[in-house]
Coordinates of C-alpha atoms in Angstrom, one line a residue:
X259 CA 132.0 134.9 143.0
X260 CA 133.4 136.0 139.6
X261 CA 131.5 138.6 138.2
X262 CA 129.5 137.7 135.4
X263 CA 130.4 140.1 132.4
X264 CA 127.4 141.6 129.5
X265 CA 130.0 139.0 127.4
X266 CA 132.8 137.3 128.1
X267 CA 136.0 139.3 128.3
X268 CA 138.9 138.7 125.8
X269 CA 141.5 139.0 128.5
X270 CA 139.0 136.4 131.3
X271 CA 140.9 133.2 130.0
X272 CA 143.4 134.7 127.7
X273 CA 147.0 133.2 127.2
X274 CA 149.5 136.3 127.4
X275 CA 153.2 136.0 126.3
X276 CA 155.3 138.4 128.2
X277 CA 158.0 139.3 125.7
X278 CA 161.3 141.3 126.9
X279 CA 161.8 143.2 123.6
X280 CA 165.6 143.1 123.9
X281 CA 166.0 139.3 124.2
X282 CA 163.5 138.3 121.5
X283 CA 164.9 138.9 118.0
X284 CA 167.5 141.4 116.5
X285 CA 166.3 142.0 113.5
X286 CA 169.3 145.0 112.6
X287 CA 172.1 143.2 114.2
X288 CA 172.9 145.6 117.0
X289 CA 173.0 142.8 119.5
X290 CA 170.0 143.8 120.7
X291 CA 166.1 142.6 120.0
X292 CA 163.6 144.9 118.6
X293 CA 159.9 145.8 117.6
X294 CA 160.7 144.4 113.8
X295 CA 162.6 141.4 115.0
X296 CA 159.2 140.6 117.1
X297 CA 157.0 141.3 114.2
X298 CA 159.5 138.8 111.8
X299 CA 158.5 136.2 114.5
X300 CA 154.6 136.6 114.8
X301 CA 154.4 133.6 113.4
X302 CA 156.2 131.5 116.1
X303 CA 154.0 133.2 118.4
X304 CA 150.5 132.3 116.3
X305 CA 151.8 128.8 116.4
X306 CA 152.2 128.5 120.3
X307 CA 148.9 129.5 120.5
X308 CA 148.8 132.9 122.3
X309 CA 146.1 135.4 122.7
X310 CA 147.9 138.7 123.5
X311 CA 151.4 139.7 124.0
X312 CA 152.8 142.1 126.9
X313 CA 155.5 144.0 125.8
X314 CA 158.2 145.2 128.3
X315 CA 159.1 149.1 127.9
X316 CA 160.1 150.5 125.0
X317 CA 159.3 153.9 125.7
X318 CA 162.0 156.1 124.9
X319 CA 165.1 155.8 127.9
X320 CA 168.5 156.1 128.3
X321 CA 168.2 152.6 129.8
X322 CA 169.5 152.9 133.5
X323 CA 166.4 150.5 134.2
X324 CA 166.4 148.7 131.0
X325 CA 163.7 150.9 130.0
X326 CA 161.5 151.5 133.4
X327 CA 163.1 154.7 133.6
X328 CA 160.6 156.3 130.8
X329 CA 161.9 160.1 129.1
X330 CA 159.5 160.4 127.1
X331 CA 156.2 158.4 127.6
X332 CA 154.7 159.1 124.0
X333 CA 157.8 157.8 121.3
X334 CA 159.7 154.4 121.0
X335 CA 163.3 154.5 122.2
X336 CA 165.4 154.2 118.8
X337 CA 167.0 150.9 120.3
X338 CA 163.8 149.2 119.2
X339 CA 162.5 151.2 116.1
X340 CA 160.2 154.0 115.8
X341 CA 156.7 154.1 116.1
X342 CA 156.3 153.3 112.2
X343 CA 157.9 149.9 113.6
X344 CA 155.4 149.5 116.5
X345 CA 152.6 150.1 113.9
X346 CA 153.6 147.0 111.6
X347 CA 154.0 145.5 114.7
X348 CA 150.4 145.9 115.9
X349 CA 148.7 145.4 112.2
X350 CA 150.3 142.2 111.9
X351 CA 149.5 140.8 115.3
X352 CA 146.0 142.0 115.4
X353 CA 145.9 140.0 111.8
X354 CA 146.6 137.1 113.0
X355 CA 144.2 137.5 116.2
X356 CA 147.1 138.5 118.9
X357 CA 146.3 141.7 120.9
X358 CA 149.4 143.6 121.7
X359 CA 149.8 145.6 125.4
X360 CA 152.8 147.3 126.6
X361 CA 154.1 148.7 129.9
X362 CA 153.0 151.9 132.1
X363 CA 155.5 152.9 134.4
X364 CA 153.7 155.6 136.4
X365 CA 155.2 155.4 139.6
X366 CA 158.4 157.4 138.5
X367 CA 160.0 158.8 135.2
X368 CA 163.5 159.5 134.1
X369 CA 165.8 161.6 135.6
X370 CA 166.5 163.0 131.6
X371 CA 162.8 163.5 131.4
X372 CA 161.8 167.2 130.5
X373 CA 159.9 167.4 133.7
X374 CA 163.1 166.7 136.2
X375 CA 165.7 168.9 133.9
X376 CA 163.5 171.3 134.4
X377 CA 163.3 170.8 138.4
X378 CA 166.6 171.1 138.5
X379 CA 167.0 173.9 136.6
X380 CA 163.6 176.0 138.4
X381 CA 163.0 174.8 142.1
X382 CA 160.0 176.7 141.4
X383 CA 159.1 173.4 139.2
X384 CA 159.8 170.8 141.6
X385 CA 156.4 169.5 142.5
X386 CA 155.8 167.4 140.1
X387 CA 158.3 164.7 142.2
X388 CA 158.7 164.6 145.7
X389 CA 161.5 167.2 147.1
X390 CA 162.1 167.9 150.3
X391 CA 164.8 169.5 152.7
X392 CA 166.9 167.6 154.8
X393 CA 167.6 166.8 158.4
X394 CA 170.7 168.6 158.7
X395 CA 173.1 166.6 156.2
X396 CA 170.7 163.9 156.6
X397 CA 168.0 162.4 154.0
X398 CA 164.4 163.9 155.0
X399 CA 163.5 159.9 156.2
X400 CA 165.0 156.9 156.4
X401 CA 163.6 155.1 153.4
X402 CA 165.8 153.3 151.4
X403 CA 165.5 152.4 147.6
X404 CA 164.0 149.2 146.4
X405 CA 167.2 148.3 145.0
X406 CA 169.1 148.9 147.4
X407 CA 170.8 151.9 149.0
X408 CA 169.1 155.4 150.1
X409 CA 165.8 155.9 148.3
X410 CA 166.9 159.9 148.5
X411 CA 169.5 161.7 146.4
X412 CA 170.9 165.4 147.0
X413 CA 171.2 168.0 144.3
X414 CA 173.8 170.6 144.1
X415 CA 171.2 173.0 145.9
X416 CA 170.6 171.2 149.2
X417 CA 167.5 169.7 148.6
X418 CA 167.1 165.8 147.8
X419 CA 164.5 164.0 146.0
X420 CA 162.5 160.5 146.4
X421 CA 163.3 158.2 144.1
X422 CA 161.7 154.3 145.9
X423 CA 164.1 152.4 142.5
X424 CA 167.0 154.1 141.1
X425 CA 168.4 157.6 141.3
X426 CA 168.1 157.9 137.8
X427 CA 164.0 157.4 138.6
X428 CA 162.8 159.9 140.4
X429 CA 159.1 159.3 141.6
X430 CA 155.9 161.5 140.9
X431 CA 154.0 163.4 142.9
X432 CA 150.4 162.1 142.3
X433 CA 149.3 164.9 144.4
X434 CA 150.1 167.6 141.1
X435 CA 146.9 167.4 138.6
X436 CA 149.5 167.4 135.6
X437 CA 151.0 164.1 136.5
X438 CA 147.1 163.0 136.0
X439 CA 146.6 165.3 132.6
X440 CA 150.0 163.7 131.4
X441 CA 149.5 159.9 132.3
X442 CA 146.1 160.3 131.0
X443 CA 147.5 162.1 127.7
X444 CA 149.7 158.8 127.4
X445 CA 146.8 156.3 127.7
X446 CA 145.1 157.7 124.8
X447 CA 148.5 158.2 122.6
X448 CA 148.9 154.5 123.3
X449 CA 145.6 153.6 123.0
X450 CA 144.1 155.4 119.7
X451 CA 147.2 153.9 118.0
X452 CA 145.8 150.4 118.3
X453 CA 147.3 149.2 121.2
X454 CA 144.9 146.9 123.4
X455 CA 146.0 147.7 127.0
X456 CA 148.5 147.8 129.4
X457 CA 150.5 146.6 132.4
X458 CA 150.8 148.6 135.0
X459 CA 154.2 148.7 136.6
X460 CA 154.6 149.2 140.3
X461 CA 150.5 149.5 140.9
X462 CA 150.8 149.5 144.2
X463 CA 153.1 152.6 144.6
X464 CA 152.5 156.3 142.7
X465 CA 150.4 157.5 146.1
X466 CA 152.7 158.4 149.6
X467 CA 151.4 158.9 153.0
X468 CA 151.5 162.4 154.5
X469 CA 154.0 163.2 156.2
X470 CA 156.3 160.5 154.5
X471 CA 156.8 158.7 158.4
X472 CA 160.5 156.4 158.8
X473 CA 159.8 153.1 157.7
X474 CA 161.1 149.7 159.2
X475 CA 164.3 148.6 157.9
X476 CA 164.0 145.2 158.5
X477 CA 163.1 144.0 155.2
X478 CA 163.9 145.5 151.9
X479 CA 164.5 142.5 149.5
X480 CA 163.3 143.2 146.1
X481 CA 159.8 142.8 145.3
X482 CA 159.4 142.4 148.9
X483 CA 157.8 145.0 151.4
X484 CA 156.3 144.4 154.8
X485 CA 152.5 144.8 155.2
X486 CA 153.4 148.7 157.3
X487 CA 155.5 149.9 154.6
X488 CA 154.9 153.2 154.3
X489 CA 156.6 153.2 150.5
X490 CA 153.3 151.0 149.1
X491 CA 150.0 150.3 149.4
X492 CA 148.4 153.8 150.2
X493 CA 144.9 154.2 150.0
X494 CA 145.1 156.9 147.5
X495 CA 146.3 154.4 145.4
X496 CA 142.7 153.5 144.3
X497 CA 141.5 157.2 143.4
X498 CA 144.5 156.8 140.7
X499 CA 143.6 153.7 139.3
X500 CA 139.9 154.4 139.4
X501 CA 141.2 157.5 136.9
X502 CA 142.9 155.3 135.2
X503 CA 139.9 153.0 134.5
X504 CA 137.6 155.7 133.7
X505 CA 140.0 156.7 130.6
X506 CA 140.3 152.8 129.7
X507 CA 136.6 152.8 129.6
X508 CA 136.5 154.7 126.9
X509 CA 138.3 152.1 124.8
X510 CA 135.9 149.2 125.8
X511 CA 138.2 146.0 124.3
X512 CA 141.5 147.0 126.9
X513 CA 142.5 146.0 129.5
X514 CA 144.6 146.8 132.7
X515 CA 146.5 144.2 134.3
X516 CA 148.4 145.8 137.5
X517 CA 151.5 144.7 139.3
X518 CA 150.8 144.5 142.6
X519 CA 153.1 143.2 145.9
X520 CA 150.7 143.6 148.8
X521 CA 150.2 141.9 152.1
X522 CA 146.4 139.8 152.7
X523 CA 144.1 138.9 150.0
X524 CA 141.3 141.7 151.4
X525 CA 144.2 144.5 149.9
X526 CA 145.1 142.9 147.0
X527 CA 141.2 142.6 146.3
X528 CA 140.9 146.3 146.4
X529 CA 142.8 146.9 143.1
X530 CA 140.5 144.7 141.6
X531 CA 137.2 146.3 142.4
X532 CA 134.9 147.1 139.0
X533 CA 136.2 150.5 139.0
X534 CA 140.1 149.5 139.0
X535 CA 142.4 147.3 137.1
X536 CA 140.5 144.4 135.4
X537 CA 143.9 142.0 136.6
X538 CA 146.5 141.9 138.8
X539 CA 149.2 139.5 139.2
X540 CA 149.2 137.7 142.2
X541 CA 152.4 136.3 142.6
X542 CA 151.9 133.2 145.1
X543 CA 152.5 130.6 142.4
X544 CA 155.7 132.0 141.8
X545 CA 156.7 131.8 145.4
X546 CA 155.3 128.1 146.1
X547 CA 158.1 125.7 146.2
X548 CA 157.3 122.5 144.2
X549 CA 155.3 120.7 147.1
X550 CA 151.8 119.7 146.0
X551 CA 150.4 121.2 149.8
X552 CA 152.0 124.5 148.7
X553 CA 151.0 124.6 145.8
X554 CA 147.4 124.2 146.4
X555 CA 147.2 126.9 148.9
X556 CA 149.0 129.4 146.2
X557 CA 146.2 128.7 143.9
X558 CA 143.7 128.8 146.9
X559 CA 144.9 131.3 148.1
X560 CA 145.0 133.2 144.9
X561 CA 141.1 132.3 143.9
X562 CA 140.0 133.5 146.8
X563 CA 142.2 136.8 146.3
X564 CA 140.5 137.2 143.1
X565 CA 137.0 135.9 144.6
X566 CA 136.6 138.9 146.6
X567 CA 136.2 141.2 143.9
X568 CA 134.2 139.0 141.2
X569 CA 137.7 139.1 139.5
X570 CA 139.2 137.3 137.3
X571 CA 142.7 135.3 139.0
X572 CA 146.0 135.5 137.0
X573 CA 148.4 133.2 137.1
X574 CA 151.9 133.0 136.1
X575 CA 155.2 131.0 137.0
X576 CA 158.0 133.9 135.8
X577 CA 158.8 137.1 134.7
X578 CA 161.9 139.3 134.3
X579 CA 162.1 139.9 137.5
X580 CA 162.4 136.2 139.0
X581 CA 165.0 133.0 139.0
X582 CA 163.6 131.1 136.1
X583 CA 161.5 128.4 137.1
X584 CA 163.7 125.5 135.6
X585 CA 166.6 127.0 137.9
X586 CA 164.2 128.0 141.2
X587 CA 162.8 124.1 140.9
X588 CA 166.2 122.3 141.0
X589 CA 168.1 123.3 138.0
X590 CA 168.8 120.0 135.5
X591 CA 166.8 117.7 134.1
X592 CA 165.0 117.3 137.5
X593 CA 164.1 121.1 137.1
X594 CA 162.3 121.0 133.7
X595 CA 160.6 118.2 134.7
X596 CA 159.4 119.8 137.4
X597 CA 158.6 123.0 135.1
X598 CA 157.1 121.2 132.6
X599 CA 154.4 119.5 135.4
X600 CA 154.0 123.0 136.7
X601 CA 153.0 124.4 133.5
X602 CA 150.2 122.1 133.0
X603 CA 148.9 122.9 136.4
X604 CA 148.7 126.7 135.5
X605 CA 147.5 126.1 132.3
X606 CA 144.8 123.8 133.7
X607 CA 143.6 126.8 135.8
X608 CA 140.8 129.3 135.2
X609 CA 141.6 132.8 134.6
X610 CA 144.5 134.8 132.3
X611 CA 147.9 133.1 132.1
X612 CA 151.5 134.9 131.6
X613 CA 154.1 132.9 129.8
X614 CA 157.3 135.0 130.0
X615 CA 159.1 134.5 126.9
X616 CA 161.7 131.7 126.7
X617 CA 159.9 129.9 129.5
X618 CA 157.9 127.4 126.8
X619 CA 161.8 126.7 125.5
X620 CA 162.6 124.9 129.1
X621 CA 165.5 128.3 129.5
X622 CA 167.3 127.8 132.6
X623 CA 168.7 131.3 134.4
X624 CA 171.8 131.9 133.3
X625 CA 174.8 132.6 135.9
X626 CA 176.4 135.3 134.2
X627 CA 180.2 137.0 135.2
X628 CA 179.9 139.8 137.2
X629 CA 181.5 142.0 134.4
X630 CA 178.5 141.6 132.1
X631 CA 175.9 142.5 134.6
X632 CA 173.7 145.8 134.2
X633 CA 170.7 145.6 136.3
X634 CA 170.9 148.5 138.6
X635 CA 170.3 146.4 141.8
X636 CA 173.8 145.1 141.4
X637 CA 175.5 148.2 141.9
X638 CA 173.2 149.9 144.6
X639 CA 173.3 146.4 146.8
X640 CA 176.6 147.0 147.4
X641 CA 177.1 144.1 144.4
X642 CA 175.4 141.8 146.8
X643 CA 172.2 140.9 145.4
X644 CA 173.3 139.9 141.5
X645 CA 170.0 141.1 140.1
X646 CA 167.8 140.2 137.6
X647 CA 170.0 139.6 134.2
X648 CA 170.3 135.8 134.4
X649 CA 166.6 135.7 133.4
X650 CA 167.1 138.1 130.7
X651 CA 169.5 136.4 129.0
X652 CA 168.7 136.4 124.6
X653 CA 166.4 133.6 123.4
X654 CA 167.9 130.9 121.3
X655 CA 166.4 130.6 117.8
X656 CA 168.7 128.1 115.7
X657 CA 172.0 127.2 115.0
X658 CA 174.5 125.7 116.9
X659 CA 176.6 128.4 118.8
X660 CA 175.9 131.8 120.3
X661 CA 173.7 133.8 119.0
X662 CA 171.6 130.9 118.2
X663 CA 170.2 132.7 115.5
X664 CA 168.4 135.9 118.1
X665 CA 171.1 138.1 116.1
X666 CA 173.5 138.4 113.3
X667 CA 175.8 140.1 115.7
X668 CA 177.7 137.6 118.1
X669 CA 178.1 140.5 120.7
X670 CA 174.4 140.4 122.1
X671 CA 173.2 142.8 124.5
X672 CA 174.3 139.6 127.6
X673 CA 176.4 136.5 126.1
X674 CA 174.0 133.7 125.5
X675 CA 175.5 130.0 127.3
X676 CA 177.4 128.4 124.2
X677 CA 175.1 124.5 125.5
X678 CA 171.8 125.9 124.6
X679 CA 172.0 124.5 121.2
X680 CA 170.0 121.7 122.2
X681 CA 167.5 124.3 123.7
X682 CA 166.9 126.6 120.2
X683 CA 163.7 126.9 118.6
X684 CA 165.1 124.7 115.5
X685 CA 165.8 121.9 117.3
X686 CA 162.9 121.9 119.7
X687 CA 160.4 122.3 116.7
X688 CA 161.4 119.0 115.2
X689 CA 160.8 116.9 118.3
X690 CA 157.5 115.8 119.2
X691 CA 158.8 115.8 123.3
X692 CA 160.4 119.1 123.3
X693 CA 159.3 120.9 126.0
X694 CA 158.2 124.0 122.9
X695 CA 155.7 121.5 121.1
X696 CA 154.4 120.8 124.4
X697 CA 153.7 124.1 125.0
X698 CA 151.7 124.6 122.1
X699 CA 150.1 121.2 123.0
X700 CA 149.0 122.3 126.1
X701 CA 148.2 125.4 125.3
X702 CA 145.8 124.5 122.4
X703 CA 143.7 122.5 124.6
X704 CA 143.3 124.7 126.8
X705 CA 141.7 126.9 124.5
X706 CA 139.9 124.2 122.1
X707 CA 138.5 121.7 124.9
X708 CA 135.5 122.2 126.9
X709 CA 136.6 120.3 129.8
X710 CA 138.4 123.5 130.8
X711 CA 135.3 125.4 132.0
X712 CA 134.2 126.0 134.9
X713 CA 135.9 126.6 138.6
X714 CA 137.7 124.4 140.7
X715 CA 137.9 121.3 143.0
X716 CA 140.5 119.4 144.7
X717 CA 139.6 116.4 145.1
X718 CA 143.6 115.9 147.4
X719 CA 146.5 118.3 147.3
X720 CA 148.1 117.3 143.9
X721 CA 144.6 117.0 142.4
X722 CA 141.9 119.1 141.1
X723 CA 139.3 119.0 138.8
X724 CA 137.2 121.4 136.5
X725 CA 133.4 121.9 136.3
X726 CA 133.8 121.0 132.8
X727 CA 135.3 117.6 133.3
X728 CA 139.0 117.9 133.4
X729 CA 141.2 116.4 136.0
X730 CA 144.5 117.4 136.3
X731 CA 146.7 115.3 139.0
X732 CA 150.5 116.5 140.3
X733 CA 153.2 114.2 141.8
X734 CA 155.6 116.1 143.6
X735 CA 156.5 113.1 145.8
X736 CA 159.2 110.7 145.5
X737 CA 156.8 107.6 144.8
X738 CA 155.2 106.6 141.1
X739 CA 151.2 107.2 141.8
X740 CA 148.5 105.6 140.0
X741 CA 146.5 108.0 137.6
X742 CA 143.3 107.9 138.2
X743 CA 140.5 106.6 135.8
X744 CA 140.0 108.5 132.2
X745 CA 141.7 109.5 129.3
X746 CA 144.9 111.3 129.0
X747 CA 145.0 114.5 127.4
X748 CA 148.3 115.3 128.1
X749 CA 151.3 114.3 130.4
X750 CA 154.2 116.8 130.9
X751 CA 156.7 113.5 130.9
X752 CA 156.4 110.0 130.2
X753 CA 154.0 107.8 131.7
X754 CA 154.5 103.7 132.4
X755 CA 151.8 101.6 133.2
X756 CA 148.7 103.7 134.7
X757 CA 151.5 105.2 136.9
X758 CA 152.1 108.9 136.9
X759 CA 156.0 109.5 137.9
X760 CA 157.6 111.9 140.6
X761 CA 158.1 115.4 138.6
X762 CA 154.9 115.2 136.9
X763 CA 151.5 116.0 135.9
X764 CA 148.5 114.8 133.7
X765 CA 145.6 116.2 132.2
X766 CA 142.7 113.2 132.0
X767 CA 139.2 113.4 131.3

């Protein structure tokens, strides 16, 4: 059962709005979003109705990772401001009642980080990562890099190092006590400026086995691992995120929400004992296709995830890392349609939501040329998997041609599709049907109604309802079905006499 808090948590039923700095809002015209251009749109944000924002990196980097590959863990890369701008960033949000957290990448750093330089300047000072000699000519194991290719790379002295993403992240040796004094050192920094938490990048990696055994090779898609991959999932995992907690402690309104690919509900429930990470993304919703069986069993499956520990679940339908939903549920109209039901299903849940910014606009993924692409993945697959751009892509604000108002530069950081001028936030603001106003519809209830309380009951696959009185019905068929007796709250498309269309859902009560 969920564990009943001394009071009920900020973050237990809190709308978040993941926001990928670089694609929000350029506020200097470099083609590229920044900490000002977010602040100049709190706002926007205050109207959709969010409680806290996630911030993606924007810890200084030279960017080989779009900021995951961290150089310094306690400044703000210049591409987004300084920490004078993250300040007026987190004064005006906690004004208007928003909580701000941002990103801790402490699997790996930077290969420019002070720490590496210095490895390779003073073997002597190597282990703070993981080097090892070779086999021969031969990589010490056979583990390859999440992104594809060898997850070792040689240095002029014969030795090679463990990097599980890019070579230009080489990963940590959580077995050193000043990888612990640093990340710890960066908690507070973070923390005693005002910001309100963090998400934990990777929080199933940082700990490796002994011995560092071969792995399978069968399966290495990314954000993929089988349940023996020795890469993941070590139990000396938890004494890391148990130090972690113990310094969030300190700071009693944050909160830790953890990225975490594992195998069986029993693991994933382990990160989210009392003395761990207070959340962690479960990521079954993403991968349901839109089938009302499936999805019941990915929010099943993810309750009873959560139930294990007394947690709190977390839901979310996309990040930077996936095929926007519009896209991954058909593409078209038929794909928003299908979005838009989806959304009011996840939103109907109990527990924190994650709304990854641009996904209350109705943005499609965006197939972009090959010469524009920079996510590492597409170079170290060989250029076979295109990686993770297309859902990066700049949000539209206004206007009727690229850049839609994100910048006052027409060269943004990736080229914005020149038909989203139907998809801005100008034009969706004015209709009443956009799919934007029915986010902030939706959302609003949500946190206004009392029907929303409570856990869950399915009365059929498509169907649920909520302690509190809310029923909230899916068609994912091919048939019109009758809605069943009560008032509509909301309806994430039309609806023609008492029948709810394919594509669809209601809220009734």
């Amino acid at each position: 059962m969920i564990r009943h808090f001394a009071r009920r948590e900020w973050w237990a039923d809190a709308v978040f709005y993941q926001l990928y700095p670089r694609s929000f809002r350029d506020s200097n015209g470099d083609g590229v979003g920044d900490l000002d251009g977010v602040t100049e749109r709190l706002d926007y944000l205050s109207a959709l109705g969010v409680n806290a924002l996630w911030l993606n990196p924007v810890m200084v980097s030279p960017m080989a990772d779009h900021g995951y590959d961290v150089a310094d863990p306690r400044d703000i890369d210049p591409l987004f401001g300084d920490l004078t701008a993250l300040d007026r960033l987190l004064a005006a949000a906690h004004a208007r009642g928003i909580r701000v957290t941002m990103d801790l990448v402490p699997n790996h750093v930077s290969s420019a980080h002070p720490w590496f330089l210095e490895a390779l300047a003073d073997p002597s000072r190597r282990d703070r990562f993981i080097f090892r000699d070779g086999i021969g000519d031969a990589p010490p194991n056979n583990w390859v890099s999440v992104f594809g290719g060898p997850a070792w790379t040689r240095v002029p002295d014969g030795q090679w190092y463990l990097h599980l993403f890019d070579s230009a992240q080489p990963d940590l040796n959580w077995e050193h006590p000043e990888v612990f004094e640093d990340v710890e050192k960066t908690l507070r920094f973070w923390l005693d400026r005002g910001v309100d938490g963090f998400r934990i990048d990777v929080a199933h990696g940082m700990a490796k086995p002994p011995g560092l055994p071969d792995m399978s090779l069968t399966d290495n898609a990314l954000l993929r691992n089988k349940e023996d991959d020795p890469r993941f999932d070590n139990e000396s995992v938890h004494e890391i995120h148990r130090f972690i907690r113990r310094v969030l402690d300190d700071y009693p309104e944050s909160v830790a929400v953890g990225e975490v690919w594992v195998h069986g509900n029993e693991r994933f429930a382990r990160y989210l004992r009392p003395d761990e990470l207070h959340l962690g993304f479960n990521f079954r919703l993403v991968q349901a296709d839109f089938d009302a069986a499936e999805v019941r069993a990915a929010i099943d499956n993810a309750m009873s995830a959560a139930d294990l520990a007394g947690a709190v679940p977390t839901w979310t339908l996309s990040n930077h890392d996936v095929e926007r939903e519009v896209t991954r549920y058909g593409g078209g109209a038929r794909g928003l349609a299908r979005a838009r039901a989806m959304a009011l299903v996840m939103l109907a849940l109990p527990g924190a939501v994650f709304v990854y910014n641009g996904e209350e606009l109705g943005l499609p993924q965006v197939d972009l040329p090959d010469e524009v692409l920079q996510d590492p993945v597409w170079e170290r697959s060989g250029r076979t998997e295109r990686g993770r751009d297309g859902c990066r892509v700049p949000l539209p604000w206004s206007g009727d041609a690229p850049p839609f108002g994100f910048s006052a530069n027409p060269d943004t950081w990736l080229p914005m599709p020149a038909d989203w001028a139907g998809l801005t936030v100008q034009r969706q603001d004015a209709d009443p049907s956009s799919t934007l106003n029915f986010y902030r519809r939706a959302i609003e209830l949500r946190s206004r109604r009392p029907e929303f309380d409570g856990g869950v009951h399915w009365v059929r696959d498509g169907a649920f309802t909520r302690d509190g009185g809310l029923r909230c019905v899916l068609n994912t068929g091919a048939a019109p079905v009758t809605l069943p007796a009560g008032e509509v709250l909301l309806a994430s498309g039309p609806l023609t006499g008492g029948l709810l269309p394919p594509d669809t859902a209601a809220w009734l009560v």
